[in-house]
PDB file of C-alpha atoms in Angstrom:
ATOM      1  CA  MET A   1     -56.671   5.772-248.318  1.00 52.00           C
ATOM      2  CA  ARG A   2     -54.853   2.435-248.583  1.00 60.00           C
ATOM      3  CA  HIS A   3     -52.384   4.354-250.711  1.00 63.00           C
ATOM      4  CA  LYS A   4     -51.538   6.690-248.189  1.00 69.00           C
ATOM      5  CA  LYS A   5     -51.091   4.022-245.482  1.00 70.00           C
ATOM      6  CA  THR A   6     -48.099   2.599-247.498  1.00 83.00           C
ATOM      7  CA  LYS A   7     -46.452   6.205-247.963  1.00 87.00           C
ATOM      8  CA  ILE A   8     -46.757   6.389-243.862  1.00 90.00           C
ATOM      9  CA  GLY A   9     -45.284   3.040-243.321  1.00 89.00           C
ATOM     10  CA  CYS A  10     -42.739   3.356-245.934  1.00 92.00           C
ATOM     11  CA  LEU A  11     -41.759   6.770-244.419  1.00 93.00           C
ATOM     12  CA  ILE A  12     -41.651   5.209-240.579  1.00 94.00           C
ATOM     13  CA  SER A  13     -39.375   2.416-242.075  1.00 94.00           C
ATOM     14  CA  ILE A  14     -37.082   4.818-243.700  1.00 96.00           C
ATOM     15  CA  ILE A  15     -36.900   6.922-240.234  1.00 97.00           C
ATOM     16  CA  VAL A  16     -36.110   3.481-238.162  1.00 97.00           C
ATOM     17  CA  ILE A  17     -33.519   2.653-240.337  1.00 97.00           C
ATOM     18  CA  ALA A  18     -31.897   5.907-240.566  1.00 97.00           C
ATOM     19  CA  ALA A  19     -32.032   6.300-236.764  1.00 97.00           C
ATOM     20  CA  LEU A  20     -30.160   2.760-236.467  1.00 96.00           C
ATOM     21  CA  ALA A  21     -27.661   3.719-238.501  1.00 96.00           C
ATOM     22  CA  ILE A  22     -26.913   6.737-236.639  1.00 96.00           C
ATOM     23  CA  ALA A  23     -26.863   5.054-233.613  1.00 96.00           C
ATOM     24  CA  LEU A  24     -24.602   2.160-234.849  1.00 95.00           C
ATOM     25  CA  ALA A  25     -22.417   5.181-236.547  1.00 95.00           C
ATOM     26  CA  ALA A  26     -22.302   7.176-233.220  1.00 96.00           C
ATOM     27  CA  THR A  27     -21.654   4.316-230.894  1.00 95.00           C
ATOM     28  CA  CYS A  28     -18.904   2.543-233.086  1.00 96.00           C
ATOM     29  CA  PRO A  29     -15.709   1.749-231.000  1.00 96.00           C
ATOM     30  CA  ASP A  30     -12.577   3.468-231.659  1.00 94.00           C
ATOM     31  CA  LYS A  31      -8.866   1.906-231.860  1.00 92.00           C
ATOM     32  CA  LEU A  32      -8.160   2.621-228.190  1.00 91.00           C
ATOM     33  CA  GLN A  33     -11.291   0.809-227.024  1.00 93.00           C
ATOM     34  CA  HIS A  34     -10.169  -2.303-229.048  1.00 91.00           C
ATOM     35  CA  LYS A  35      -6.616  -1.746-227.678  1.00 88.00           C
ATOM     36  CA  ARG A  36      -8.152  -1.618-224.125  1.00 87.00           C
ATOM     37  CA  ALA A  37     -10.239  -4.807-224.466  1.00 88.00           C
ATOM     38  CA  LEU A  38      -7.530  -6.760-226.251  1.00 86.00           C
ATOM     39  CA  SER A  39      -4.926  -5.572-223.877  1.00 83.00           C
ATOM     40  CA  GLY A  40      -6.984  -6.996-220.691  1.00 81.00           C
ATOM     41  CA  VAL A  41      -7.676 -10.252-222.078  1.00 83.00           C
ATOM     42  CA  LEU A  42      -3.945 -10.776-223.503  1.00 80.00           C
ATOM     43  CA  SER A  43      -2.862  -9.780-220.341  1.00 78.00           C
ATOM     44  CA  LYS A  44      -4.781 -12.436-218.148  1.00 78.00           C
ATOM     45  CA  ALA A  45      -3.856 -15.023-220.572  1.00 77.00           C
ATOM     46  CA  VAL A  46      -0.203 -14.299-220.497  1.00 75.00           C
ATOM     47  CA  GLN A  47      -0.292 -14.336-216.708  1.00 75.00           C
ATOM     48  CA  LYS A  48      -2.126 -17.496-216.531  1.00 75.00           C
ATOM     49  CA  GLU A  49       0.275 -19.374-218.791  1.00 71.00           C
ATOM     50  CA  ALA A  50       3.336 -17.669-216.993  1.00 70.00           C
ATOM     51  CA  ALA A  51       1.910 -18.882-213.628  1.00 70.00           C
ATOM     52  CA  ALA A  52       1.794 -22.615-215.303  1.00 68.00           C
ATOM     53  CA  PHE A  53       5.332 -21.862-216.595  1.00 63.00           C
ATOM     54  CA  GLN A  54       8.049 -23.481-213.928  1.00 58.00           C
ATOM     55  CA  GLY A  55       5.480 -23.613-211.259  1.00 59.00           C
ATOM     56  CA  GLY A  56       4.747 -19.860-211.090  1.00 56.00           C
ATOM     57  CA  LYS A  57       8.616 -18.737-210.668  1.00 58.00           C
ATOM     58  CA  TYR A  58       8.440 -16.133-213.349  1.00 57.00           C
ATOM     59  CA  ALA A  59       4.786 -15.486-213.286  1.00 56.00           C
ATOM     60  CA  THR A  60       5.256 -12.003-211.355  1.00 58.00           C
ATOM     61  CA  ILE A  61       7.933 -10.549-213.441  1.00 58.00           C
ATOM     62  CA  SER A  62       6.541 -11.780-216.931  1.00 56.00           C
ATOM     63  CA  GLY A  63       3.073 -10.600-215.719  1.00 57.00           C
ATOM     64  CA  ALA A  64       4.095  -7.283-214.718  1.00 58.00           C
ATOM     65  CA  MET A  65       6.131  -6.816-217.802  1.00 60.00           C
ATOM     66  CA  PHE A  66       3.217  -7.506-220.075  1.00 59.00           C
ATOM     67  CA  ASN A  67       0.894  -5.329-217.921  1.00 57.00           C
ATOM     68  CA  ALA A  68       3.381  -2.729-218.388  1.00 48.00           C
ATOM     69  CA  GLY A  69       1.968  -1.261-221.492  1.00 65.00           C
ATOM     70  CA  MET A  70       3.754  -4.013-223.880  1.00 69.00           C
ATOM     71  CA  VAL A  71       0.203  -4.734-225.761  1.00 66.00           C
ATOM     72  CA  GLU A  72      -0.064  -0.834-226.311  1.00 69.00           C
ATOM     73  CA  LYS A  73       3.353  -0.644-227.595  1.00 72.00           C
ATOM     74  CA  VAL A  74       3.084  -3.548-230.082  1.00 70.00           C
ATOM     75  CA  PHE A  75      -0.651  -3.012-230.886  1.00 74.00           C
ATOM     76  CA  ASP A  76       0.231  -1.207-234.093  1.00 75.00           C
ATOM     77  CA  ARG A  77       2.349  -3.789-235.188  1.00 78.00           C
ATOM     78  CA  LEU A  78       0.317  -6.698-234.481  1.00 79.00           C
ATOM     79  CA  PHE A  79      -3.194  -5.737-235.028  1.00 85.00           C
ATOM     80  CA  THR A  80      -4.957  -3.849-237.706  1.00 88.00           C
ATOM     81  CA  TYR A  81      -7.772  -1.608-237.075  1.00 92.00           C
ATOM     82  CA  HIS A  82     -10.635  -1.309-239.210  1.00 93.00           C
ATOM     83  CA  ASN A  83     -13.512   1.261-238.836  1.00 95.00           C
ATOM     84  CA  TYR A  84     -16.734   0.034-241.105  1.00 94.00           C
ATOM     85  CA  VAL A  85     -18.901   2.925-239.721  1.00 93.00           C
ATOM     86  CA  PHE A  86     -21.535   1.117-238.308  1.00 95.00           C
ATOM     87  CA  PHE A  87     -19.036  -1.687-236.379  1.00 96.00           C
ATOM     88  CA  SER A  88     -15.412  -1.973-236.232  1.00 96.00           C
ATOM     89  CA  ALA A  89     -12.954  -4.711-236.076  1.00 95.00           C
ATOM     90  CA  CYS A  90      -9.430  -5.472-235.239  1.00 93.00           C
ATOM     91  CA  LYS A  91      -7.311  -8.349-237.514  1.00 91.00           C
ATOM     92  CA  TYR A  92      -4.059 -10.159-237.016  1.00 83.00           C
ATOM     93  CA  THR A  93      -2.222 -11.003-239.819  1.00 78.00           C
ATOM     94  CA  LEU A  94       0.155 -13.958-239.604  1.00 72.00           C
ATOM     95  CA  GLY A  95       1.901 -14.956-243.087  1.00 72.00           C
ATOM     96  CA  ASP A  96      -1.166 -14.748-245.526  1.00 79.00           C
ATOM     97  CA  LYS A  97      -3.875 -15.427-243.107  1.00 82.00           C
ATOM     98  CA  ASP A  98      -5.995 -12.659-241.226  1.00 83.00           C
ATOM     99  CA  GLU A  99      -7.849 -13.537-238.302  1.00 84.00           C
ATOM    100  CA  PHE A 100     -10.249 -11.117-236.756  1.00 88.00           C
ATOM    101  CA  VAL A 101      -9.426 -10.950-232.816  1.00 89.00           C
ATOM    102  CA  SER A 102     -12.041  -8.293-231.991  1.00 92.00           C
ATOM    103  CA  LEU A 103     -15.347  -6.818-232.963  1.00 95.00           C
ATOM    104  CA  GLY A 104     -16.824  -3.582-231.858  1.00 96.00           C
ATOM    105  CA  ILE A 105     -20.396  -2.314-232.128  1.00 96.00           C
ATOM    106  CA  MET A 106     -22.873  -0.364-230.140  1.00 94.00           C
ATOM    107  CA  GLY A 107     -19.858   0.855-227.875  1.00 94.00           C
ATOM    108  CA  HIS A 108     -18.972  -2.537-226.853  1.00 95.00           C
ATOM    109  CA  VAL A 109     -15.969  -4.655-228.262  1.00 95.00           C
ATOM    110  CA  PHE A 110     -16.142  -8.452-228.224  1.00 95.00           C
ATOM    111  CA  THR A 111     -12.798 -10.311-227.881  1.00 91.00           C
ATOM    112  CA  PRO A 112     -12.050 -13.931-227.622  1.00 88.00           C
ATOM    113  CA  ARG A 113     -12.314 -15.763-224.630  1.00 85.00           C
ATOM    114  CA  GLU A 114      -9.118 -15.912-222.287  1.00 80.00           C
ATOM    115  CA  GLU A 115      -9.355 -19.687-222.442  1.00 79.00           C
ATOM    116  CA  ASP A 116      -8.967 -19.226-226.273  1.00 81.00           C
ATOM    117  CA  VAL A 117      -6.169 -16.887-226.113  1.00 79.00           C
ATOM    118  CA  SER A 118      -4.433 -19.128-223.651  1.00 78.00           C
ATOM    119  CA  LYS A 119      -4.975 -22.258-226.147  1.00 78.00           C
ATOM    120  CA  VAL A 120      -3.279 -20.288-228.577  1.00 76.00           C
ATOM    121  CA  ILE A 121      -0.371 -19.333-226.426  1.00 73.00           C
ATOM    122  CA  GLN A 122      -0.056 -23.045-225.434  1.00 74.00           C
ATOM    123  CA  LYS A 123      -0.075 -23.974-229.225  1.00 73.00           C
ATOM    124  CA  LYS A 124       2.603 -21.384-229.941  1.00 69.00           C
ATOM    125  CA  LYS A 125       4.875 -22.847-227.281  1.00 70.00           C
ATOM    126  CA  GLU A 126       4.614 -26.430-228.697  1.00 71.00           C
ATOM    127  CA  GLU A 127       5.493 -24.843-232.341  1.00 67.00           C
ATOM    128  CA  PHE A 128       8.564 -23.268-230.740  1.00 63.00           C
ATOM    129  CA  ARG A 129       9.600 -26.624-228.964  1.00 62.00           C
ATOM    130  CA  LEU A 130       9.727 -28.329-232.548  1.00 56.00           C
ATOM    131  CA  ILE A 131      11.642 -25.538-234.172  1.00 55.00           C
ATOM    132  CA  ARG A 132      14.195 -25.919-231.235  1.00 50.00           C
TER     133      ARG A 132
END
């Protein structure tokens, strides 16, 4: 009797793991979902930075230019999409350093917070000022 219970428990465990694997694989976000999620975060951060630049003088122009599909046009050049069957991710490569910028699992894409993106933009602006 005890041997039969362990077989049933093992079978139930295998079925649960298989169902979870199928659910993860079926709901893995694709490249377009990552592009849309990143585009939203990036455009908001750029608009915020543009509003701070020169007292907002160029906010509407730069925000409109950035929202006009700029992210979609440069997405393939800036980001590398990876589908790992159960989850997906996008990486940004700068020199020899790779940074994950989004993670997709169960139909949702997790992106950096707008504040974090703004900090990176500010840091890059400072680096650019030092070069000039």
